[in-house]
Coordinates of C-alpha atoms in Angstrom, one line a residue:
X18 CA -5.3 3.7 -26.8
X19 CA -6.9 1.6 -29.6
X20 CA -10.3 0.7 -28.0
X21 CA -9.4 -2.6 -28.3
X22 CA -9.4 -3.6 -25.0
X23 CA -10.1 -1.9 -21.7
X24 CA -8.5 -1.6 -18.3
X25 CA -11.2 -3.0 -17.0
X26 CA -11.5 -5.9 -19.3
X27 CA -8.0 -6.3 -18.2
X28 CA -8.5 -6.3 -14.5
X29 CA -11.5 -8.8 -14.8
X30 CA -9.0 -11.3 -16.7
X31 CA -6.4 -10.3 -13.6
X32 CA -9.1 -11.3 -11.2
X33 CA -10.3 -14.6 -13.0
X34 CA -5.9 -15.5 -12.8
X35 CA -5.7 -15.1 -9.2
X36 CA -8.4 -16.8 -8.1
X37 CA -6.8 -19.7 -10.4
X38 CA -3.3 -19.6 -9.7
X39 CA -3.7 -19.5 -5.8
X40 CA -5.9 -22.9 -6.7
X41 CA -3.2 -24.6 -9.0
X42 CA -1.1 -27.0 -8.2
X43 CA 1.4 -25.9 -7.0
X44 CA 0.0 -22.7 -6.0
X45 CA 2.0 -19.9 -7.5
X46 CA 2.1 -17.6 -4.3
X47 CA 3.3 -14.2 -6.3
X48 CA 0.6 -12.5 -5.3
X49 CA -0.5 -13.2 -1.3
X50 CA -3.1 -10.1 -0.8
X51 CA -5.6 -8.2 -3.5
X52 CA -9.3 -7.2 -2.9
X53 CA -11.3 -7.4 -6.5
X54 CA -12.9 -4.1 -5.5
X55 CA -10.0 -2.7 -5.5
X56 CA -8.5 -3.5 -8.5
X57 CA -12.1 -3.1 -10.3
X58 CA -12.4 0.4 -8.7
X59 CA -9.2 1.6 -10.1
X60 CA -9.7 -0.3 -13.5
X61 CA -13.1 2.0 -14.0
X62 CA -11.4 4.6 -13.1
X63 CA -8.7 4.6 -16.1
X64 CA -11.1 3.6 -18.9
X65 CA -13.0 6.3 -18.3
X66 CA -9.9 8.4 -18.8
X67 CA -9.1 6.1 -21.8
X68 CA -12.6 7.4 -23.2
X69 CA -12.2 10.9 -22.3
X70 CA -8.7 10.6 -23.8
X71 CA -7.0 12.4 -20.5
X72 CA -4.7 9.3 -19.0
X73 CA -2.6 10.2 -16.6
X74 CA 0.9 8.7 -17.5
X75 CA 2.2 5.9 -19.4
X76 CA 1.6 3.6 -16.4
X77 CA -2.1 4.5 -16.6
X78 CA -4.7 1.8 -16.6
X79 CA -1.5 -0.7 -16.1
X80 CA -1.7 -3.5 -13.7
X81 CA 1.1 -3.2 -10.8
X82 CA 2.4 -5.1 -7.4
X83 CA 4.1 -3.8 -4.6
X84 CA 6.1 -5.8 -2.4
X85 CA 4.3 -6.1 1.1
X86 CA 7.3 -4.2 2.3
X87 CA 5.8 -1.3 1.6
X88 CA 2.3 0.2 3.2
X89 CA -0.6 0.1 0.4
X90 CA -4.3 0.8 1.3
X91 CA -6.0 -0.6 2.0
X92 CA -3.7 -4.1 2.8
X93 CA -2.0 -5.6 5.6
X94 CA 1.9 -4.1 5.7
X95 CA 3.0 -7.5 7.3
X96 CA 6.3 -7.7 5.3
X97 CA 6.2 -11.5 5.2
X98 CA 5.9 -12.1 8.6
X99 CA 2.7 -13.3 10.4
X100 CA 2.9 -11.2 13.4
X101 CA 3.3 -7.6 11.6
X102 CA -0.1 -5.4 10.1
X103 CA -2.6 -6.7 12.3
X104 CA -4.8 -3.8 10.8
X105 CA -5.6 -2.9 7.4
X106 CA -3.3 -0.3 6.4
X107 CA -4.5 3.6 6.3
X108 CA -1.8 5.5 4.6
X109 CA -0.1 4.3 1.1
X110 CA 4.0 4.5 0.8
X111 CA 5.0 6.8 -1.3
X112 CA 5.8 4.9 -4.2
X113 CA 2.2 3.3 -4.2
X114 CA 0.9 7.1 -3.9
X115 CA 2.7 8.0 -6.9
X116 CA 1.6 4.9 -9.3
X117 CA -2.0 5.8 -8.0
X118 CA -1.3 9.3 -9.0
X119 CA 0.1 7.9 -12.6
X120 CA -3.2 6.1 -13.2
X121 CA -1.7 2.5 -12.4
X122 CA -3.9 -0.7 -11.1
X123 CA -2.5 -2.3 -8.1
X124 CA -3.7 -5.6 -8.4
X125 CA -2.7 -6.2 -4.5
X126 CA 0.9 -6.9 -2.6
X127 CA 3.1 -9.7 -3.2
X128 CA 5.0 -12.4 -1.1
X129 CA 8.4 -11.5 -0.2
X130 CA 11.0 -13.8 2.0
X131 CA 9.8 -12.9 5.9
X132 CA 11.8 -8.8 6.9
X133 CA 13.5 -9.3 3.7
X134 CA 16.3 -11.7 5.9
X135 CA 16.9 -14.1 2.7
X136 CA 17.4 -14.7 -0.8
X137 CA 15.4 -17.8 -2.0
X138 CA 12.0 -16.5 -1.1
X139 CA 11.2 -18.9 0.9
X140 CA 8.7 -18.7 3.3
X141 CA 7.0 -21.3 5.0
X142 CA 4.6 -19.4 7.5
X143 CA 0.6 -19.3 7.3
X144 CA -0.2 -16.1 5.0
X145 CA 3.0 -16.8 3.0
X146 CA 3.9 -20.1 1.4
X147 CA 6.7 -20.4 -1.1
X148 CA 6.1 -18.4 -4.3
X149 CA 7.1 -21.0 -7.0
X150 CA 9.5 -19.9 -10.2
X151 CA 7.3 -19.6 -13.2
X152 CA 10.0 -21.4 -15.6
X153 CA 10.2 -24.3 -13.2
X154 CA 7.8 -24.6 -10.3
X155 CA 10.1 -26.9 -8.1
X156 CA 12.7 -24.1 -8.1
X157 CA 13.2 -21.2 -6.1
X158 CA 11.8 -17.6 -7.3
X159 CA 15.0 -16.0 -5.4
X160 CA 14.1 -13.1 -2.4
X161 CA 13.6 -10.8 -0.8
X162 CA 11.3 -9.6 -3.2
X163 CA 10.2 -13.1 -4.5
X164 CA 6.4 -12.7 -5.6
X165 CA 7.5 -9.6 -7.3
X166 CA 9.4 -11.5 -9.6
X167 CA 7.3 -14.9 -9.9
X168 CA 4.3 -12.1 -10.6
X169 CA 6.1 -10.6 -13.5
X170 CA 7.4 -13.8 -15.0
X171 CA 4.0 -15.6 -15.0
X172 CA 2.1 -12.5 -16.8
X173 CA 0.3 -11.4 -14.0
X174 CA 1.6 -7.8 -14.4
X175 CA 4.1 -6.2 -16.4
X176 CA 5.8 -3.9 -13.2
X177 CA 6.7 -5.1 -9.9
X178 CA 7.5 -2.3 -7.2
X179 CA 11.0 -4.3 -4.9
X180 CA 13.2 -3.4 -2.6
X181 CA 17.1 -4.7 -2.6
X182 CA 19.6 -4.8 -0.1
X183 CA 21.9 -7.5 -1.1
X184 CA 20.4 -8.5 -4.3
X185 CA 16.7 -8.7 -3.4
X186 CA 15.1 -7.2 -6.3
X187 CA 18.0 -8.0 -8.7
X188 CA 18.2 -11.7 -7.5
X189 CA 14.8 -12.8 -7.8
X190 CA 14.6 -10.8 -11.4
X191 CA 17.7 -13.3 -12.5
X192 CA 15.6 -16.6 -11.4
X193 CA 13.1 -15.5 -12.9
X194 CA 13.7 -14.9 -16.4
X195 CA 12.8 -10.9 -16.0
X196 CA 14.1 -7.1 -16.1
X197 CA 15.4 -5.7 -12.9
X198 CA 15.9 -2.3 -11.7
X199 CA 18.2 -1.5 -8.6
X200 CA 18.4 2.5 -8.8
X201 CA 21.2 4.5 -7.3
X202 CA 20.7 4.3 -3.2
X203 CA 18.0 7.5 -2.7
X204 CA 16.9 7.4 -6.0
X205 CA 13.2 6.0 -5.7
X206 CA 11.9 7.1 -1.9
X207 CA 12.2 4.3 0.7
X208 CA 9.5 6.3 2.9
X209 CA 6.6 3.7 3.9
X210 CA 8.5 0.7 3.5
X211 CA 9.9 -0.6 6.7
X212 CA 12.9 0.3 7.4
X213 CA 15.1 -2.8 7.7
X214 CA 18.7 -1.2 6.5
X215 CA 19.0 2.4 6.3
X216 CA 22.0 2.2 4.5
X217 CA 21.9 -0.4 1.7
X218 CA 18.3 -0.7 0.2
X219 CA 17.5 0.7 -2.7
X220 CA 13.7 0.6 -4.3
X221 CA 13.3 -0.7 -8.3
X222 CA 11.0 -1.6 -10.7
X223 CA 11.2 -5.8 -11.6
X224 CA 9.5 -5.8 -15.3
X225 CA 9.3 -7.6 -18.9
X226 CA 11.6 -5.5 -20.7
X227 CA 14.2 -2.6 -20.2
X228 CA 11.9 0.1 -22.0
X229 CA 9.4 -0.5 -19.1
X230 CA 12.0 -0.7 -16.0
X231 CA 12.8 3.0 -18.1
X232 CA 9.1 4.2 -18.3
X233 CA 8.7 3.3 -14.1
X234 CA 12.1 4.4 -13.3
X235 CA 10.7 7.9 -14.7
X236 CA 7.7 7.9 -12.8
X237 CA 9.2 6.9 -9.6
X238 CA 12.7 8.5 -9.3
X239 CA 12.5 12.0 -7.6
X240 CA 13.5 13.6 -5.0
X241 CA 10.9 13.3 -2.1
X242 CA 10.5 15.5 1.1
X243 CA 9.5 12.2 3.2
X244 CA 12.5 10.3 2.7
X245 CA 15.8 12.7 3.9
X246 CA 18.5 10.5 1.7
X247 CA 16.4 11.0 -1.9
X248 CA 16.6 14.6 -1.4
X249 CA 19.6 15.9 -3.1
X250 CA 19.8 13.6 -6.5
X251 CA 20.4 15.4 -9.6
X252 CA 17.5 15.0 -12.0
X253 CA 16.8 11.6 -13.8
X254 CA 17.5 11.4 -17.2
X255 CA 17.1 9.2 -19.9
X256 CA 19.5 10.6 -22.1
X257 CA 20.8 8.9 -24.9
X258 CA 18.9 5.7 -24.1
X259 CA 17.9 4.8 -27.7
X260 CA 21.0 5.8 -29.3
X261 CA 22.0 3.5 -31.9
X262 CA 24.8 1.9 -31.0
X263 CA 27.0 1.9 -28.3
X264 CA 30.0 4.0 -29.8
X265 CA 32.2 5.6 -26.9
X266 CA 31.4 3.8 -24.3
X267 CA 33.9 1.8 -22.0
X268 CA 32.6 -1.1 -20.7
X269 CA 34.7 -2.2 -17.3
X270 CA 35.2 -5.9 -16.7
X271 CA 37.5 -7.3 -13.5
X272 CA 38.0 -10.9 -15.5
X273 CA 39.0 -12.3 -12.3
X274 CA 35.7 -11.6 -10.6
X275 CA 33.5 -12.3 -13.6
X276 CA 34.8 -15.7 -13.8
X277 CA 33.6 -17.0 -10.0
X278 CA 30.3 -18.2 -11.2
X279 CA 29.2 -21.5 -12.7
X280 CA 30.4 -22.8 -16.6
X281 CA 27.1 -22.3 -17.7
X282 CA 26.4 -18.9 -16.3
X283 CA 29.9 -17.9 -17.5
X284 CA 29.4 -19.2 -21.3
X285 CA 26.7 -17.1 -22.0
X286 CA 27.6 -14.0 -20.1
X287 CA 30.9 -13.9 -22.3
X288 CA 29.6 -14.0 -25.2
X289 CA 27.0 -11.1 -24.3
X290 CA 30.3 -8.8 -23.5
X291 CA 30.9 -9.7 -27.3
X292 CA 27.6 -8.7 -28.2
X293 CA 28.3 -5.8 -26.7
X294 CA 31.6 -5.1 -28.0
X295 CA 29.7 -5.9 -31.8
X296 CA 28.2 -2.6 -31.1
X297 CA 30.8 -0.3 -30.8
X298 CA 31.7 -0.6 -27.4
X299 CA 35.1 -0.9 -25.8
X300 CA 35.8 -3.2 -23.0
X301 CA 38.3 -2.0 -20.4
X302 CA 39.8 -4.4 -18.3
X303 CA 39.5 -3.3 -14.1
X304 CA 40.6 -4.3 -11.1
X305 CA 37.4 -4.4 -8.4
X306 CA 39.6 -4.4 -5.2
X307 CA 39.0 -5.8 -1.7
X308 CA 36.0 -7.8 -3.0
X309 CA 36.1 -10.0 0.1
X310 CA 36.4 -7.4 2.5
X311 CA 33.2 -5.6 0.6
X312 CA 31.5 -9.2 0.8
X313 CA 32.1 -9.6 5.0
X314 CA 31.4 -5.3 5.5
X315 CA 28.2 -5.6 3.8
X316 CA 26.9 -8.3 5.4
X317 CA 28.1 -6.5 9.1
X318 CA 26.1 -3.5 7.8
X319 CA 23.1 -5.0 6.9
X320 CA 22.9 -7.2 9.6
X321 CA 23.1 -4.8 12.3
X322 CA 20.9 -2.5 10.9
X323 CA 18.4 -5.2 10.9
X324 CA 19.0 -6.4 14.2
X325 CA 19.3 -3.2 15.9
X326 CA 15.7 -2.2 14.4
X327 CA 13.8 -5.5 15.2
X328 CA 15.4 -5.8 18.1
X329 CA 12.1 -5.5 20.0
X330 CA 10.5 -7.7 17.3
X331 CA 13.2 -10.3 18.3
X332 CA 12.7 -10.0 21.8
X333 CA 8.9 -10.2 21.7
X334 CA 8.0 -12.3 18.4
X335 CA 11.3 -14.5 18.2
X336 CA 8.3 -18.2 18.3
X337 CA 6.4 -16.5 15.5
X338 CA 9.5 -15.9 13.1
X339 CA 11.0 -18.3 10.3
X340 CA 13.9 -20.3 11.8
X341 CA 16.1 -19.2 9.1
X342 CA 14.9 -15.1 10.5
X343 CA 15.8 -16.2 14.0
X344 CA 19.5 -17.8 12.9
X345 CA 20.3 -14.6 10.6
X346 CA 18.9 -12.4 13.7
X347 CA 20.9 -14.3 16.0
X348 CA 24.0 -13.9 13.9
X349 CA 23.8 -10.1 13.6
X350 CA 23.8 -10.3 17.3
X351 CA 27.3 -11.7 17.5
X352 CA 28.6 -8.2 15.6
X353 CA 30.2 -5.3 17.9
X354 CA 29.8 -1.4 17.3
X355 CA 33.6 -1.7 16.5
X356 CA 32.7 -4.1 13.7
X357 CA 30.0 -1.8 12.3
X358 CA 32.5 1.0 12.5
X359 CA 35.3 -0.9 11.0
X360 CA 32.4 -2.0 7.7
X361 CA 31.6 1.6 7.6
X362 CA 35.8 2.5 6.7
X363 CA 35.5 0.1 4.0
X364 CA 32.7 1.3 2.6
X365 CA 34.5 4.9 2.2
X366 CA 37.3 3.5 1.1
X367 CA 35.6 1.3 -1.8
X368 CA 33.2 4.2 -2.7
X369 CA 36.9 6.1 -3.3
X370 CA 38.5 3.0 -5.3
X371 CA 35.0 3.1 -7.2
X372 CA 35.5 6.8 -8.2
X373 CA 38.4 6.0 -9.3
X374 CA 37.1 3.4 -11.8
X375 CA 34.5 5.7 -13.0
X376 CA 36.9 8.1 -14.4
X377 CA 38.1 5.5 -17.1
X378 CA 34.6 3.4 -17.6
X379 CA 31.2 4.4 -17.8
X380 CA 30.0 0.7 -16.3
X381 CA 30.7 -2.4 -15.1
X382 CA 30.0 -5.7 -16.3
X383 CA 29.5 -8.9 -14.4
X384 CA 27.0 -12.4 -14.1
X385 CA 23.9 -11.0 -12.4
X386 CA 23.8 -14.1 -10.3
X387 CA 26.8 -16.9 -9.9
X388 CA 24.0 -19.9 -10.3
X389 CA 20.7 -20.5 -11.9
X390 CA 17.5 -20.9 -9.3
X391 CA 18.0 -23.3 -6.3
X392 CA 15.9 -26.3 -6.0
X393 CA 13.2 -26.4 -4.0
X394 CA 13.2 -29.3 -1.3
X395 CA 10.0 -31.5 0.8
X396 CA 11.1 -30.3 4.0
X397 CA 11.4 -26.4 3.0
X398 CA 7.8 -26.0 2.4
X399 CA 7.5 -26.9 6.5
X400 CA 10.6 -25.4 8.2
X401 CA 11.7 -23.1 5.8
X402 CA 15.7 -23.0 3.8
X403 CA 18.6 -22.0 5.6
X404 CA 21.8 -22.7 3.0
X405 CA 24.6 -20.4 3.6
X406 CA 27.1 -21.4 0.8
X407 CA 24.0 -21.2 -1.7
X408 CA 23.1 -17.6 0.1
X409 CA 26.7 -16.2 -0.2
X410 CA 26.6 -17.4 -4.3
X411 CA 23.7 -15.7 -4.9
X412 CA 24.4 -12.4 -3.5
X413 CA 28.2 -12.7 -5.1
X414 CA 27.8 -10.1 -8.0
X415 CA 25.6 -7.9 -5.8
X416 CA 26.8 -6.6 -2.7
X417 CA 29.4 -3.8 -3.9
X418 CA 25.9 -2.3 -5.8
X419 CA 24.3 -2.4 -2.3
X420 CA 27.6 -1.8 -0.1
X421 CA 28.4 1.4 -1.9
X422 CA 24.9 2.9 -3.0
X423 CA 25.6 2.5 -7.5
X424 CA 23.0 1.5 -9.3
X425 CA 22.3 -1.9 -11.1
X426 CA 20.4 -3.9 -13.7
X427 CA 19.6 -7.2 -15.2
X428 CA 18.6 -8.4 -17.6
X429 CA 17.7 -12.1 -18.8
X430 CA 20.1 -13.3 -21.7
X431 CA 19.5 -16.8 -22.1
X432 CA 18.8 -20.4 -20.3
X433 CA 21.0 -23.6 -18.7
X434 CA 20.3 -26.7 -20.3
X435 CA 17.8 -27.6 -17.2
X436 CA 15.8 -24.6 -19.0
X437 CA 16.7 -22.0 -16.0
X438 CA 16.8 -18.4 -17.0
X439 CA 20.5 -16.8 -17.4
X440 CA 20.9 -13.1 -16.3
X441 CA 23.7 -10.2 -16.9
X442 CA 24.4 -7.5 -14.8
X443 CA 25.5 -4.1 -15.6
X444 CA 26.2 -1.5 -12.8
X445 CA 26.8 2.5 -13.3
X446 CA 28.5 5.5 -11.1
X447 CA 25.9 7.0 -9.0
X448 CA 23.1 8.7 -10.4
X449 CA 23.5 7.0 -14.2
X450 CA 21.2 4.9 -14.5
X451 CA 20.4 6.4 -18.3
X452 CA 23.8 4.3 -19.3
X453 CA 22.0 1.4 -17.3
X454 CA 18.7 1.2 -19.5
X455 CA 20.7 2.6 -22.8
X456 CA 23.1 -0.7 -22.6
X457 CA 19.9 -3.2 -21.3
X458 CA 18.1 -2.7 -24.3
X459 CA 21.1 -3.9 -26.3
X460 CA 21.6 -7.0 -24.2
X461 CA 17.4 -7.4 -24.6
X462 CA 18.6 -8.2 -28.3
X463 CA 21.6 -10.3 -27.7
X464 CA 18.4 -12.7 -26.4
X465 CA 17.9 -15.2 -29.3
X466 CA 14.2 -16.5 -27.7
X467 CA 12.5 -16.0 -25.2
X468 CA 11.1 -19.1 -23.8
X469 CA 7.7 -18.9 -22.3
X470 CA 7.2 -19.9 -18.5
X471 CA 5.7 -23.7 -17.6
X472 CA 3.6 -21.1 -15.2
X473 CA 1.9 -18.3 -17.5
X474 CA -0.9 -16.1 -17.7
X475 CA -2.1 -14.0 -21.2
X476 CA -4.0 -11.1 -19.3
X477 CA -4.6 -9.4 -22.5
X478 CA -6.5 -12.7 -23.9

């Protein structure tokens, strides 16, 4: 608004990074496609606005990525695969139609672990390679939504566009040091993404801080005629986000459950509870029941719905996919409509239990992840990463969000001693994602530092 700078002084700095950081080495991998006439096109496009003082939105003139899970003109929608999007894509997703219509620049898609199947990002195959962590380059950026994340972190853009079915956009936000968004299931339209899991993805914004997961979440989060589940959400608020404390509100914590994550992770994450209590809140100890049975039903649900839409994919592409695609694709063979149906009874009946909870707290409080960022080994840059225990860890504070369709954030509150960054969850009833933000920006200053990333880029320089 200043003059001081332009979008388009912006979007020539944006350029001049990706042609470097796909050159460095390692090579960061966040973002995998972008066309400079693209992102100069739309860059023109806003400062003229900016000089005509009529932008379009917040977002406008703001460099964005989208996950390659979703369709954006005019790229290649091959969702981490190398057999997907043989043609440039025609027709934008919805949520890449409505940061066009807000004024945003799409600098171009990013990497994402191959049909969204893991959570360490990793991705050997041609067009891919392994996004690297920005804090620590030999570490793992977390998935499904990896280069969101690693894009964010490294100052490439301040927004990220994910999608999360067991953790993916939360997960990857955690490793990477970063704000991330998981908004009540139907909140944000899923139309022009592919459909992996029809019942557990949610869309959300992976940013710097909470006031900009806030500003996106605002933009994106309406009801759309495209996408059947979005369509009857009550509107989104942001009520009450910058109130000053956090006076009558009851803060849920299962101690039990909290507590199965690493000393490190579980250090800090206490005392951020404190923090929070310091602020007028109250925490309310809860009991999360059936937490393994959630754990084993969501995996059933989102298994199966992946297998039984890539089924042809599997039939016909199974040499061209990721061994670790082909063992999870293979596994979510082995499950039997009367496993699918018996998931679906536990997910009514923890939906009920959660109702429940709701009625005495306004949120719940766990670890975002139970670890810091896996390593990243020789021989997973050829053949990929296939670690099951290190899978089930990562997804351990996620699944009931995903399982049961509540909304959740994270948000970075510190660093391990190897320098890895440290993240806290906080999770909502359905449809509250206002308490979500109002509570993140009082973690934000529970945050002594923030370190800066070995991997960074000053776009505004």
């Amino acid at each position: 608004r200043s003059g001081k700078l332009t979008p388009s002084q912006v979007a020539k700095n944006i350029i001049a990074v990706l042609e470097d950081c796909n050159k460095s080495t390692p090579p960061l991998r966040a973002i995998v496609q972008w066309d400079q006439e693209q992102i100069m096109l739309m860059a023109e496009a806003s400062t003229a606005r900016y000089r005509n003082k009529c932008t379009l939105s917040y977002l406008d003139g703001i460099p964005v990525c989208l996950k390659e899970e979703f369709k954006v003109v005019p790229y290649h929608h091959r969702v981490g695969t190398v057999y997907l999007g043989t043609e440039p894509e025609t027709e934008d997703a919805t949520v890449a139609k409505k940061l066009r219509e807000a004024g945003a620049i799409i600098i171009g898609v990013s990497n994402m672990h191959e049909l969204g199947t893991g959570t360490t990002g990793c991705n050997p195959n041609r067009y891919h390679k392994i996004p690297r962590n920005p804090y620590k380059p030999n570490h793992f950026t977390g998935g499904s939504s990896s280069g969101s994340a690693a894009a964010v972190a490294a100052g490439l853009c301040p927004v990220a566009i994910g999608t999360d079915g067991g953790g993916s956009v939360r997960i990857p936000a955690s490793f990477c040091g970063v704000v991330g968004l998981k908004g009540t299931f139907g909140r944000i339209s899923c139309h022009g993404s592919l459909p992996l899991s029809y019942s557990t993805v949610s869309v959300g914004p992976i940013c710097t801080s909470v006031a900009d997961a806030a500003i996106v979440y605002s933009i994106l989060a309406e009801p759309d005629p495209l996408y059947p589940y979005s369509l009857k959400q009550p509107k989104a608020t942001l009520s009450d986000m910058r109130a000053p404390d956090l006076k009558g509100l009851k803060l849920g914590v299962d101690w039990t459950f909290f507590k199965a994550c690493d000393a490190e992770v579980l250090s800090i994450c206490e005392k951020a509870v404190e923090h929070l209590q310091s602020l007028g809140a109250s925490v309310v100890e809860v009991s999360l029941p059936e937490m393994e049975e959630v754990r084993v039903a969501h995996v059933i649900c989102i298994l199966s719905e992946m297998r039984d839409f890539l089924q042809p994919d599997f039939n016909k592409h199974f040499e061209e996919m990721n061994l670790d695609t082909r063992a999870n694709l293979a596994l979510a063979s082995q499950f039997t409509a009367l496993d699918y149906i018996t998931a679906n009874r536990q997910r009514t009946r923890s939906m009920r239990f959660l109702r429940e909870i709701f009625t005495t707290v306004n949120c719940i409080l766990t670890p975002a992840v139970a670890s810091t960022a896996p390593r990243i080994y020789e021989s997973d840059l050829l053949t990929g990463s296939s670690d099951m225990s290190s899978t089930v860890r990562s997804m351990r504070y996620m699944q009931l969000g995903n399982f049961t369709g509540i909304p959740g954030l994270v948000v970075p509150i510190g660093y391990s001693t190897a320098g890895l960054p440290i993240s806290f969850q906080v999770m909502a009833k359905w449809w509250d994602e206002a308490v979500l933000l109002r509570i993140g920006l009082k973690l934000e200053q529970f945050r002594s530092q923030t370190k800066k990333p070995s991997i960074y880029y000053d776009i505004l320089a």
